Amino acid sequence: MGHRTRLIVLGRQGAGKGTQCARLAACLDVPHISTGDLFRAEAAAGTELGRRAQAFLDDGRLVPDELVLDLMAARLGGSEARAEGYLLDGFPRTLAQGQALFEVLGRSAADVAVELHVPTSVVLPRLAARRVCGSCGATSSARPGDPEPNVCVGCGGEVARRTDDTDQAIRRRLEAYDRQSGPLLGWLEERGILLRIDGVGPLEVVHCRLLNAVGNRVPLAAGEDDVPDDLVGAG
Ligand code: AMP
């Protein structure tokens, strides 16, 4: 089998990262691994890990690195996970997580890391307009003058602003992202694997920018991967 892409995608809240990651993973034919989704699934299933993460998920704080690393070791530790490639959405999010990822999986942990860059002036109104359906969870965007609460076009459920989407809370989360991911971005840049992509523009245009950038960086077929022996068969 040829080399399967291993990709990290970073971006601030409201940058459209979730949507772009889903499409990009489909194009690259690799699993889309979102730590947020994995945590929500663990919490819904009531596992020990899920219970410990719940309070952090509820108020939008980062889950402690130790829990995140437990979760990701279980998902990425096996040689199979690396063989089939992946798109990591929302991990790593701190320098410590990035260092742990490369320490454990070696240089082949990621071929490339992409930051989807969108300035605060663009993400603030996007997040303020974000509405989530209470029934199906679909995200939509409120237009000025829309009645509140509105109904979901998909299922007819009631859509509302997320409780953590107040202007002040949004600013706090964006500041937290800059503070925590800033050192990680610098470190990935030093490793020579960081690409910064302009995330402003129509969905299709941003998708093409991502695909072009990643396609130019990822080898179509690579030789042997430098997989450390101690990891083969682990997990
Ligand atoms: P997301 O769906 O990416 O917005 O993530 C939802 C929530 O999951 C975040 O607010 C954090 O509580 C948690 N989370 C997801 N990924 C990470 C990570 N890499 N490190 C710490 N917490 C995370």
CSV table of N, CA and C in Angstrom, one decimal, residues 3-8 28 30 82 85-86 88 101-102 106-114 188 191-195 214 217-219 222 225-226:
chain,number,residue,atom,x,y,z
A,3,HIS,N,1.9,5.3,0.6
A,3,HIS,CA,1.9,6.1,1.8
A,3,HIS,C,0.5,6.8,2.0
A,4,ARG,N,-0.1,6.6,3.2
A,4,ARG,CA,-1.3,7.3,3.5
A,4,ARG,C,-1.0,8.5,4.3
A,5,THR,N,-1.7,9.6,3.9
A,5,THR,CA,-1.4,10.9,4.6
A,5,THR,C,-1.7,10.9,6.1
A,6,ARG,N,-0.8,11.5,6.8
A,6,ARG,CA,-1.0,11.8,8.2
A,6,ARG,C,-1.0,13.3,8.4
A,7,LEU,N,-2.1,13.9,8.8
A,7,LEU,CA,-2.2,15.3,8.7
A,7,LEU,C,-2.8,15.9,10.0
A,8,ILE,N,-2.3,17.1,10.4
A,8,ILE,CA,-2.8,17.8,11.6
A,8,ILE,C,-3.5,19.0,11.1
A,28,LEU,N,-8.8,12.8,0.8
A,28,LEU,CA,-7.6,12.1,1.0
A,28,LEU,C,-7.8,10.7,1.4
A,30,VAL,N,-8.8,9.3,4.2
A,30,VAL,CA,-8.2,8.9,5.5
A,30,VAL,C,-9.3,9.2,6.6
A,82,ARG,N,-1.8,4.0,12.0
A,82,ARG,CA,-0.8,4.7,11.2
A,82,ARG,C,-0.8,4.3,9.7
A,85,GLY,N,-3.4,6.0,7.8
A,85,GLY,CA,-3.4,7.5,7.7
A,85,GLY,C,-4.4,8.1,8.6
A,86,TYR,N,-4.4,9.4,8.7
A,86,TYR,CA,-5.4,10.1,9.5
A,86,TYR,C,-5.4,11.6,9.2
A,88,LEU,N,-6.0,14.6,11.8
A,88,LEU,CA,-6.3,14.9,13.2
A,88,LEU,C,-6.9,16.3,13.3
A,101,LEU,N,2.9,13.7,21.0
A,101,LEU,CA,2.6,13.0,19.7
A,101,LEU,C,3.8,12.5,19.0
A,102,PHE,N,4.8,13.5,18.8
A,102,PHE,CA,6.0,13.1,18.0
A,102,PHE,C,6.9,12.2,18.8
A,106,GLY,N,7.1,9.2,16.7
A,106,GLY,CA,8.3,9.5,15.9
A,106,GLY,C,8.0,10.5,14.8
A,107,ARG,N,9.0,10.7,13.9
A,107,ARG,CA,8.9,11.7,12.9
A,107,ARG,C,7.7,11.5,12.0
A,108,SER,N,7.3,10.3,11.8
A,108,SER,CA,6.2,10.0,10.9
A,108,SER,C,4.8,10.3,11.5
A,109,ALA,N,4.7,10.9,12.7
A,109,ALA,CA,3.5,11.2,13.3
A,109,ALA,C,2.6,12.1,12.4
A,110,ALA,N,3.3,13.0,11.7
A,110,ALA,CA,2.5,13.9,10.8
A,110,ALA,C,3.4,14.3,9.6
A,111,ASP,N,2.8,14.2,8.4
A,111,ASP,CA,3.5,14.7,7.2
A,111,ASP,C,3.5,16.2,7.1
A,112,VAL,N,2.4,16.7,7.6
A,112,VAL,CA,2.1,18.1,7.4
A,112,VAL,C,1.1,18.6,8.4
A,113,ALA,N,1.3,19.8,8.9
A,113,ALA,CA,0.3,20.5,9.8
A,113,ALA,C,-0.2,21.7,9.1
A,114,VAL,N,-1.5,21.9,9.1
A,114,VAL,CA,-2.1,23.1,8.4
A,114,VAL,C,-2.8,23.9,9.4
A,188,LEU,N,5.8,23.7,15.5
A,188,LEU,CA,5.5,23.0,14.2
A,188,LEU,C,6.2,23.7,13.0
A,191,ARG,N,9.8,22.8,13.0
A,191,ARG,CA,10.0,21.4,12.4
A,191,ARG,C,9.8,21.4,10.9
A,192,GLY,N,9.4,22.5,10.4
A,192,GLY,CA,9.3,22.7,8.9
A,192,GLY,C,8.1,22.0,8.3
A,193,ILE,N,7.0,21.7,9.2
A,193,ILE,CA,5.9,21.0,8.6
A,193,ILE,C,4.6,21.9,8.6
A,194,LEU,N,4.7,23.2,9.0
A,194,LEU,CA,3.5,24.0,9.2
A,194,LEU,C,3.2,24.8,7.9
A,195,LEU,N,1.9,24.7,7.5
A,195,LEU,CA,1.5,25.5,6.4
A,195,LEU,C,0.4,26.4,6.9
A,214,VAL,N,-2.0,20.9,0.7
A,214,VAL,CA,-1.6,19.6,1.3
A,214,VAL,C,-1.1,18.6,0.2
A,217,ARG,N,2.5,18.9,-0.7
A,217,ARG,CA,3.4,18.6,0.4
A,217,ARG,C,3.5,17.1,0.7
A,218,VAL,N,2.4,16.4,0.4
A,218,VAL,CA,2.4,15.0,0.8
A,218,VAL,C,2.9,14.1,-0.4
A,219,PRO,N,3.8,13.2,-0.1
A,219,PRO,CA,4.4,12.4,-1.2
A,219,PRO,C,3.3,11.4,-1.7
A,222,ALA,N,5.5,7.0,-0.6
A,222,ALA,CA,6.8,7.1,0.1
A,222,ALA,C,7.4,5.8,0.3
A,225,ASP,N,8.4,3.9,6.2
A,225,ASP,CA,8.1,4.9,7.3
A,225,ASP,C,9.1,4.6,8.4
A,226,ASP,N,9.4,5.7,9.1
A,226,ASP,CA,10.3,5.5,10.2
A,226,ASP,C,9.6,5.2,11.5
